[in-house]
Amino acid sequence: MAFPPVTNSRTPRVVIVGAGMAGIAAAQRLQRLASSRLQLTVLEASERIGGRIRSSEFNGERMELGATWIHGIDGSPIFKLATRIGAMDGGQQPWEGQDGFLRNELVRTEGGSEVDENIVRPVADLFDDLLEQVKDVDSCRADAHHSIGTFLRDGLDRFLVEQRQAALAAGRRPWNDNDESLRQARGLFRSKEYSERIVTGADCLTELDVGGYQEYKEFPGPHRTIGKGYSTVMRELSSVLPDQTVQFGKKVDRILWNQTTSAFPVSVHCQDGSVEYADHVLITVSLGVLKRATLAASRTDVPPGAEKRKKEDADVVIGGGLFSPALPEWKLESIARLGFGVVDKVFINLEPADGGQHTPLHLVFSSSDENGDDEADRDEHRRGGGGRRPAWLRKTFAIYPINKKSHVLVTWFAGREALLTEAQTEEELMKGITDTLAKFGFPRGSCKGLVRSKWGTDPLFQGSYSYVKNGSTCDDMQLLAEPLPTSSDDDLFAAAAAAAVGAGIAVTPPPLQLLFAGEATERHYYSTRYSIGSLLEKNCSEDAIRTDRLPVQS
């Protein structure tokens, strides 16, 4: 059977794969703009909406296991929506981040010594200044620097040379390699780098492309958390959808597209044996899932203790997997080049030993970790721990209460360390954290439980958020967002034409069979939940979904 013409009386079908922010926002938009002109179905593999948004409660307080902050509230569509529905204020229930970013933190070294303010302030200012410089295309040319990591380390080296010269000029003894002040300065700078890993999702800052970092944007204004939980935004968006629009427990394992022998060009096959036929399929799964579904990638970098992520070692092979026919090579290459990181949070309910309030603690580990990727460090990874602290704690930058009065502490992990935390039991995590806190002079208190995320080993996500990796550019995000088929995909058109001619039918493959949305398709706002903005606020021509181009009936 040939493709039905656009003028066919049947109502076009749209299937959205994934009920996270991008999927639900797209469904809400289509329902609002074109509900009478199409049939809409959302397939969600889990039993909930939200994707990488997951609000929860712990010890009577609300916190976020996934997306946490609105990155700038001035002009943010998420802030606008959350404010309209009264979600920004949590009311009587305390919540994570209700006091903003906590200040007046203690900066301590392993052993419990407090780092002198004469070291803290200059190093912190240096790091902040370098990040501002790297965002300035005039100060930092992308083609002149290998990565964000090398730019930062070059800046630190220049700073230390200047410090030495200033000390000599003033007749003071300069820092030397055996000087505790120098070790603390280097350790604090590393700690700042570790915090930037959390922001970017990269395992190592040397993986971060300078040009991609420069294109990243945030809305102006303060960063805020949502008092009633990020999930309230999801519930509001989904409230306009008719019952049964979102179908749960529908894990997609095959998408057949560019079909000429069916009434519909696309069929979506689920693990439970059900099939959804569609004219248009919007894919909103994470970049991590796309990578796993389309690339047979080597997992030799998986650390010990996280073996369940490890697959048979192989070189990267382009093609195969979720889509048939395989996605065009240009799109597969973009998927392969982009980075997708793992960031996890661990919350621990720790009663203060003195009955008072917790103080935010910034951790400066000893200088023996100076070269985080040296052979000794890799040996520690292979052992899965050892030394003075567990391997998964070695790049933790801080631990702090989720609000000023809370007994719930949170700490963040990225990259390999995040995967290692996911492999630990709750008892191992609690012991590792409390033992490490004790080494930093934090009084031992009564530990009453723990809650943590596991985004890296969750097969529905395979990680947390995307970043522009060395070897890729923001152009790859735009290529990922491109709908299929395109006129440039000559091989796909040829295949469809051959099938049509063989059947005695003259046919051109319908456009917009496969569309892509989500944070990894946002050139400037990748890694954030801003994708809701492009689906709620921006012009349709920038949406990926364009209702004016869908073959829907008037």
XYZ file of C-alpha atoms in Angstrom:
554
model
C 0.000 0.000 0.000
C 1.312 3.451 -0.893
C 1.530 6.356 1.496
C -1.879 8.027 1.783
C -1.830 11.512 0.295
C -1.956 14.542 2.556
C -5.555 15.114 1.483
C -6.612 11.711 2.761
C -9.589 11.876 5.080
C -7.951 9.971 7.899
C -6.524 11.894 10.835
C -2.715 11.883 10.973
C -1.143 10.122 13.922
C 1.664 11.533 16.060
C 3.589 9.355 18.520
C 5.927 10.868 21.103
C 8.536 8.541 22.597
C 9.287 9.593 26.177
C 7.245 11.455 28.811
C 10.003 13.662 30.172
C 10.029 17.448 29.951
C 10.483 17.608 26.174
C 7.908 14.904 25.468
C 5.190 16.233 27.763
C 5.784 19.852 26.722
C 5.484 18.837 23.068
C 2.319 16.856 23.778
C 0.852 19.819 25.642
C 1.632 22.126 22.749
C 0.140 19.800 20.145
C -2.934 19.240 22.276
C -3.400 22.986 22.630
C -2.786 23.894 18.987
C -4.007 20.949 16.946
C -5.949 18.482 19.097
C -8.830 18.271 16.617
C -6.518 17.634 13.683
C -4.413 14.694 14.846
C -4.312 11.589 17.007
C -1.689 11.878 19.738
C -0.038 9.131 21.786
C 2.860 9.378 24.235
C 4.802 6.173 24.935
C 6.614 6.094 28.281
C 8.789 3.147 29.281
C 8.494 3.753 33.039
C 5.419 4.156 35.229
C 5.688 7.921 35.701
C 6.073 11.167 33.795
C 9.065 13.436 34.308
C 12.098 11.655 32.906
C 15.155 13.232 34.482
C 12.882 15.381 36.646
C 12.121 13.497 39.828
C 11.008 15.297 42.967
C 10.989 13.312 46.193
C 10.772 13.684 49.972
C 13.239 12.733 52.676
C 12.971 13.358 56.401
C 9.881 15.484 55.794
C 11.655 17.772 53.310
C 11.286 18.053 49.564
C 14.302 17.511 47.354
C 15.190 16.768 43.738
C 16.876 13.585 42.568
C 17.199 14.985 39.057
C 16.881 18.490 37.622
C 17.198 20.886 40.553
C 17.698 24.533 39.609
C 16.016 27.005 37.303
C 19.155 28.452 35.739
C 18.208 32.135 35.802
C 14.618 33.260 36.363
C 14.432 36.430 34.233
C 12.600 35.376 31.092
C 12.602 31.675 31.993
C 9.414 29.943 30.776
C 9.778 27.369 33.548
C 9.887 30.079 36.211
C 6.921 31.793 34.575
C 4.861 28.602 34.623
C 5.910 27.594 38.157
C 5.027 31.069 39.418
C 1.640 31.020 37.698
C 0.639 27.771 39.393
C 2.017 28.836 42.787
C 4.765 26.212 42.850
C 7.770 28.400 43.660
C 6.937 28.626 47.382
C 6.900 25.301 49.173
C 4.741 26.595 52.008
C 5.250 24.942 55.382
C 7.318 22.060 54.019
C 11.069 22.834 53.838
C 12.694 22.202 50.488
C 16.077 21.865 48.856
C 17.621 25.181 47.916
C 14.952 27.337 49.556
C 17.738 29.591 50.878
C 19.516 29.705 47.518
C 23.190 28.822 47.342
C 24.425 28.619 50.933
C 27.319 30.942 51.697
C 29.849 31.198 54.540
C 31.097 27.688 53.922
C 34.013 26.214 55.811
C 36.941 25.361 53.547
C 38.908 22.521 55.095
C 41.683 20.184 54.141
C 41.880 16.503 54.853
C 42.932 16.438 58.477
C 40.515 19.168 59.498
C 42.686 22.259 58.991
C 40.824 25.337 57.824
C 42.259 26.933 54.688
C 43.319 30.520 55.300
C 41.144 33.210 53.727
C 44.311 34.652 52.144
C 44.402 31.490 50.044
C 40.676 30.910 49.611
C 39.767 34.336 48.255
C 42.529 34.707 45.615
C 42.103 31.147 44.326
C 38.302 31.380 44.222
C 38.504 34.728 42.429
C 41.051 33.313 39.986
C 38.823 30.383 39.097
C 35.765 32.591 38.620
C 37.771 35.044 36.501
C 39.097 32.250 34.302
C 35.585 30.935 33.690
C 34.500 34.412 32.662
C 37.506 34.716 30.358
C 36.828 31.413 28.658
C 33.280 32.556 27.840
C 34.643 35.633 26.086
C 35.403 34.750 22.480
C 37.770 37.714 22.234
C 39.799 36.674 25.297
C 39.760 32.947 24.561
C 39.776 31.788 20.961
C 38.375 28.291 20.665
C 40.980 27.282 18.086
C 43.841 28.352 20.363
C 42.968 26.093 23.306
C 42.588 22.346 23.421
C 39.920 22.277 26.145
C 38.403 24.058 29.114
C 40.634 21.978 31.379
C 43.877 23.057 29.713
C 42.758 26.700 29.690
C 42.078 26.581 33.439
C 45.361 24.845 34.283
C 47.317 27.294 32.121
C 45.644 30.097 34.060
C 46.593 28.519 37.383
C 50.217 28.153 36.276
C 50.368 31.822 35.282
C 48.833 32.816 38.608
C 51.401 30.828 40.592
C 54.262 32.374 38.611
C 52.853 35.843 39.296
C 52.478 35.010 42.988
C 56.089 33.890 43.139
C 57.333 37.009 41.367
C 55.271 39.258 43.642
C 56.636 37.532 46.741
C 60.232 37.908 45.573
C 59.674 41.564 44.693
C 58.265 42.191 48.163
C 61.115 40.370 49.876
C 58.876 37.526 51.041
C 59.674 33.844 50.795
C 57.774 32.496 47.749
C 55.798 29.291 47.817
C 57.697 26.157 46.910
C 56.606 22.611 46.167
C 56.940 21.624 49.822
C 54.958 24.606 51.071
C 51.604 23.777 52.673
C 50.092 27.000 51.343
C 50.940 25.986 47.780
C 49.460 22.529 48.311
C 46.291 24.082 49.687
C 46.051 26.528 46.784
C 46.412 23.740 44.237
C 43.994 21.545 46.173
C 41.371 24.284 46.323
C 41.722 24.941 42.594
C 41.199 21.227 41.911
C 38.125 21.315 44.116
C 36.753 24.170 42.033
C 37.391 22.084 38.921
C 35.473 19.220 40.501
C 32.495 21.518 41.069
C 32.562 22.472 37.386
C 32.344 18.781 36.474
C 28.969 18.756 38.233
C 27.828 21.797 36.254
C 28.921 20.422 32.884
C 28.514 16.673 33.343
C 31.977 15.976 31.924
C 34.117 13.275 33.525
C 37.148 15.525 33.061
C 37.310 19.194 32.073
C 39.893 18.350 29.414
C 36.982 16.731 27.542
C 35.105 20.044 27.280
C 35.237 21.917 23.986
C 35.962 25.635 24.355
C 33.668 26.687 21.500
C 30.749 24.708 22.872
C 31.284 26.149 26.329
C 31.207 29.655 24.874
C 27.866 29.047 23.170
C 26.136 27.828 26.334
C 23.645 30.329 27.739
C 21.549 30.829 30.844
C 18.752 33.246 31.563
C 19.778 36.273 33.636
C 18.808 36.592 37.266
C 19.228 34.359 40.314
C 19.052 30.585 40.194
C 16.065 29.196 42.070
C 14.589 25.861 43.057
C 10.862 25.103 42.884
C 9.408 24.907 46.387
C 6.655 22.438 45.582
C 9.019 20.421 43.406
C 9.984 20.369 39.740
C 7.453 17.583 39.266
C 4.600 20.062 39.802
C 5.542 21.656 36.476
C 5.275 18.252 34.804
C 1.876 17.601 36.359
C 0.622 20.991 35.184
C 1.777 20.375 31.624
C 0.257 16.900 31.500
C -3.056 18.011 33.024
C -4.365 19.171 29.623
C -3.813 15.773 28.016
C -6.845 13.492 27.669
C -6.823 10.238 29.628
C -4.872 7.441 27.967
C -2.759 9.868 25.926
C 0.284 8.809 27.954
C 0.728 5.045 27.918
C 3.042 3.730 30.634
C 5.210 0.628 30.588
C 5.800 1.033 26.844
C 9.499 0.460 26.254
C 10.260 1.003 22.579
C 12.707 -1.450 21.073
C 12.305 -0.819 17.331
C 11.248 2.084 15.129
C 10.644 1.236 11.465
C 10.478 4.290 9.263
C 10.447 5.291 5.590
C 8.069 2.411 4.924
C 6.361 2.213 1.547
C 4.361 -0.946 2.157
C 2.189 0.393 4.952
C -0.556 2.981 5.294
C 1.768 4.731 7.746
C 5.417 5.577 7.090
C 6.480 4.794 10.672
C 5.722 1.948 13.058
C 6.864 1.966 16.681
C 7.330 -1.491 18.199
C 7.271 -1.927 21.985
C 8.788 -4.629 24.125
C 5.346 -5.857 25.177
C 4.530 -6.713 21.555
C 2.293 -3.733 20.874
C 2.778 -1.575 17.781
C 1.866 2.068 17.217
C 1.561 3.289 13.640
C 2.307 6.933 12.950
C 2.829 9.622 10.379
C 5.202 11.460 12.701
C 7.277 10.221 15.648
C 8.957 12.644 18.047
C 11.897 10.999 19.821
C 12.702 12.624 23.183
C 14.812 9.924 24.821
C 18.145 10.977 26.313
C 21.319 11.242 24.270
C 22.636 8.396 26.412
C 19.838 6.128 25.225
C 20.401 7.201 21.623
C 24.084 6.398 21.952
C 23.397 2.949 23.362
C 20.647 2.288 20.817
C 22.635 3.320 17.746
C 26.306 2.795 18.571
C 28.138 -0.345 19.632
C 30.603 1.545 21.845
C 33.590 0.325 23.789
C 33.015 0.251 27.545
C 36.635 -0.195 28.530
C 36.407 3.029 30.551
C 33.856 1.609 32.980
C 35.309 1.673 36.499
C 35.333 -1.334 38.839
C 32.144 -1.788 40.783
C 30.013 -0.583 37.885
C 30.361 -3.696 35.745
C 26.655 -3.888 35.052
C 27.162 -1.008 32.600
C 29.915 -2.859 30.805
C 29.148 -4.465 27.477
C 31.308 -6.581 25.215
C 34.330 -4.509 24.275
C 34.205 -3.287 20.694
C 35.274 -0.405 18.557
C 32.621 2.191 17.829
C 30.432 0.897 15.022
C 28.143 3.332 13.240
C 24.582 2.104 12.628
C 22.228 -0.587 13.826
C 20.026 -0.717 16.898
C 16.762 1.086 17.486
C 16.051 2.402 13.993
C 15.384 0.575 10.738
C 16.676 1.709 8.380
C 19.586 3.026 10.425
C 19.754 6.762 10.904
C 21.782 8.642 8.273
C 25.509 8.622 8.844
C 25.643 12.391 9.477
C 23.191 12.073 12.363
C 24.874 8.988 13.805
C 28.225 10.759 13.744
C 26.767 13.704 15.666
C 25.330 11.333 18.265
C 28.734 9.672 18.576
C 30.700 12.921 18.877
C 28.607 14.648 21.543
C 29.322 13.965 25.195
C 26.794 12.625 27.676
C 27.760 12.665 31.330
C 26.640 11.111 34.586
C 25.854 13.337 37.572
C 24.376 11.900 40.761
C 23.267 13.258 44.117
C 23.450 11.563 47.494
C 21.337 12.830 50.394
C 22.193 11.718 53.911
C 20.144 12.389 57.043
C 22.810 13.178 59.623
C 21.889 14.419 63.072
C 24.498 17.013 64.164
C 26.662 15.696 66.993
C 26.257 18.912 68.981
C 22.536 19.240 68.326
C 23.087 22.454 66.358
C 22.959 23.232 62.661
C 25.104 21.902 59.852
C 27.605 24.223 58.183
C 28.338 23.968 54.441
C 31.719 22.273 54.032
C 34.025 22.736 51.041
C 36.439 19.795 50.779
C 40.093 20.209 49.791
C 41.677 16.800 49.409
C 45.378 16.253 49.919
C 47.883 17.029 47.175
C 48.578 13.343 46.633
C 45.607 13.541 44.266
C 47.279 16.330 42.253
C 47.336 14.281 39.081
C 43.878 12.774 39.130
C 44.528 10.606 36.089
C 48.012 9.300 36.863
C 48.773 5.591 37.009
C 48.460 5.353 40.787
C 45.037 6.936 40.598
C 43.936 4.521 37.886
C 45.169 1.672 40.064
C 42.922 2.997 42.823
C 39.999 2.983 40.376
C 40.727 -0.604 39.382
C 40.753 -1.612 43.036
C 37.441 0.170 43.529
C 38.673 1.997 46.600
C 41.484 1.913 49.081
C 43.821 4.530 50.446
C 42.587 7.165 52.840
C 39.139 7.350 51.337
C 36.904 5.441 48.898
C 37.742 6.097 45.257
C 34.242 7.440 44.627
C 34.815 10.287 47.101
C 38.103 11.539 45.692
C 36.560 14.261 43.509
C 33.769 15.415 45.786
C 33.962 19.178 46.203
C 31.446 19.904 48.976
C 28.769 18.600 51.286
C 26.126 20.918 52.629
C 22.609 21.029 54.130
C 19.790 21.343 51.601
C 18.618 24.451 53.480
C 19.910 26.403 56.464
C 18.009 24.443 59.115
C 18.075 21.018 57.524
C 19.703 17.897 58.929
C 19.721 16.457 55.408
C 23.095 16.888 53.695
C 23.630 16.595 49.957
C 26.754 15.911 47.950
C 27.202 15.569 44.196
C 29.198 13.122 42.083
C 30.134 13.192 38.393
C 31.690 10.904 35.824
C 33.462 7.777 36.993
C 32.907 8.645 40.632
C 29.144 8.871 40.031
C 29.148 5.404 38.466
C 31.101 4.077 41.425
C 28.566 5.472 43.906
C 25.815 3.712 41.994
C 27.603 0.405 42.549
C 27.848 0.911 46.337
C 25.289 -0.234 48.874
C 23.585 2.398 51.010
C 25.598 1.173 54.001
C 28.871 1.592 52.082
C 27.872 5.094 51.034
C 26.906 6.146 54.556
C 30.117 4.780 56.033
C 32.297 6.322 53.327
C 30.697 9.748 53.703
C 30.692 9.838 57.503
C 34.273 8.522 57.720
C 35.451 11.133 55.227
C 33.612 13.925 57.027
C 35.354 12.890 60.235
C 38.737 13.256 58.506
C 37.772 16.814 57.637
C 36.994 17.596 61.259
C 33.247 17.232 60.894
C 31.840 15.849 64.186
C 30.385 12.387 63.849
C 26.625 12.446 64.200
C 23.866 9.879 64.077
C 23.188 8.788 60.496
C 19.498 8.064 59.979
C 19.245 7.141 56.336
C 20.209 7.921 52.780
C 18.572 8.625 49.419
C 20.472 8.743 46.124
C 20.039 8.893 42.366
C 21.310 6.329 39.864
C 21.041 8.011 36.481
C 24.069 6.293 34.946
C 22.925 2.707 35.383
C 19.247 3.387 34.748
C 18.661 1.822 31.309
C 15.996 4.428 30.520
C 18.514 7.287 30.767
C 22.126 6.010 30.640
C 23.312 9.252 32.226
C 22.249 12.756 33.174
C 22.896 15.451 30.574
C 24.852 16.349 27.483
C 27.939 18.467 26.880
C 29.978 19.518 23.866
C 32.928 17.169 23.918
C 36.267 17.816 22.251
C 35.845 16.780 18.646
C 32.237 17.941 18.532
C 30.609 21.356 18.187
C 27.198 22.847 18.852
C 26.495 22.141 15.182
C 26.147 18.504 16.224
C 23.228 19.450 18.469
C 21.531 21.125 15.543
C 22.168 18.078 13.382
C 20.692 15.867 16.085
C 17.565 18.059 16.064
C 17.123 17.799 12.270
C 13.952 15.888 11.285
C 14.084 12.919 8.914
C 13.989 12.226 6.090
C 15.715 15.154 4.405
C 16.170 15.745 0.703
C 19.910 15.235 1.186
C 19.369 11.615 2.220
C 19.565 10.374 -1.353
C 19.976 6.755 -0.356
C 16.766 6.789 1.661
C 14.850 8.467 -1.137
C 16.282 6.011 -3.623
C 15.202 3.060 -1.490
C 11.679 4.425 -1.139
C 11.464 5.240 -4.834
C 12.661 1.770 -5.821
C 10.054 0.141 -3.605
C 7.370 2.409 -5.002
C 8.357 1.773 -8.625
C 8.391 -1.946 -7.955
C 4.808 -1.658 -6.775
C 3.877 0.475 -9.754
C 3.401 3.566 -7.594
C 4.979 6.985 -7.922
C 5.655 8.166 -4.398
C 7.941 10.507 -2.492
C 8.643 9.691 1.178
C 6.565 11.943 3.445
C 8.518 14.548 5.430
C 8.854 14.813 9.205
C 8.635 11.092 9.870
C 11.204 11.263 12.681
C 11.667 14.364 14.819
C 14.046 14.831 17.743
C 13.724 16.973 20.874
C 15.265 17.287 24.331
C 18.124 19.051 26.060
C 20.773 17.566 23.740
C 19.101 19.245 20.753
C 19.348 22.760 22.271
C 22.371 24.537 20.808
C 22.617 27.173 23.543
C 20.697 25.665 26.483
C 21.916 22.078 26.406
C 22.025 20.167 29.717
C 19.103 22.205 31.128
C 15.358 21.753 31.161
C 15.054 24.831 28.964
C 13.751 22.613 26.168
C 10.322 23.410 27.593
C 10.942 26.979 26.474
C 11.411 26.050 22.848
C 8.194 24.066 22.967
C 6.074 26.565 24.894
C 7.392 30.021 24.081
C 9.404 30.143 20.860
C 8.190 30.518 17.310
C 6.910 27.306 15.772
C 9.553 27.439 13.067
C 12.192 26.777 15.732
C 10.327 23.999 17.459
C 11.201 20.829 15.541
C 7.461 20.171 15.811
C 5.755 22.550 13.409
C 2.015 22.209 13.386
C 1.773 24.290 10.219
C 3.837 21.648 8.380
C 2.063 18.597 9.732
C -0.353 17.136 7.170
C -3.345 17.686 9.442
C -6.850 18.468 8.280
C -8.348 21.933 8.665
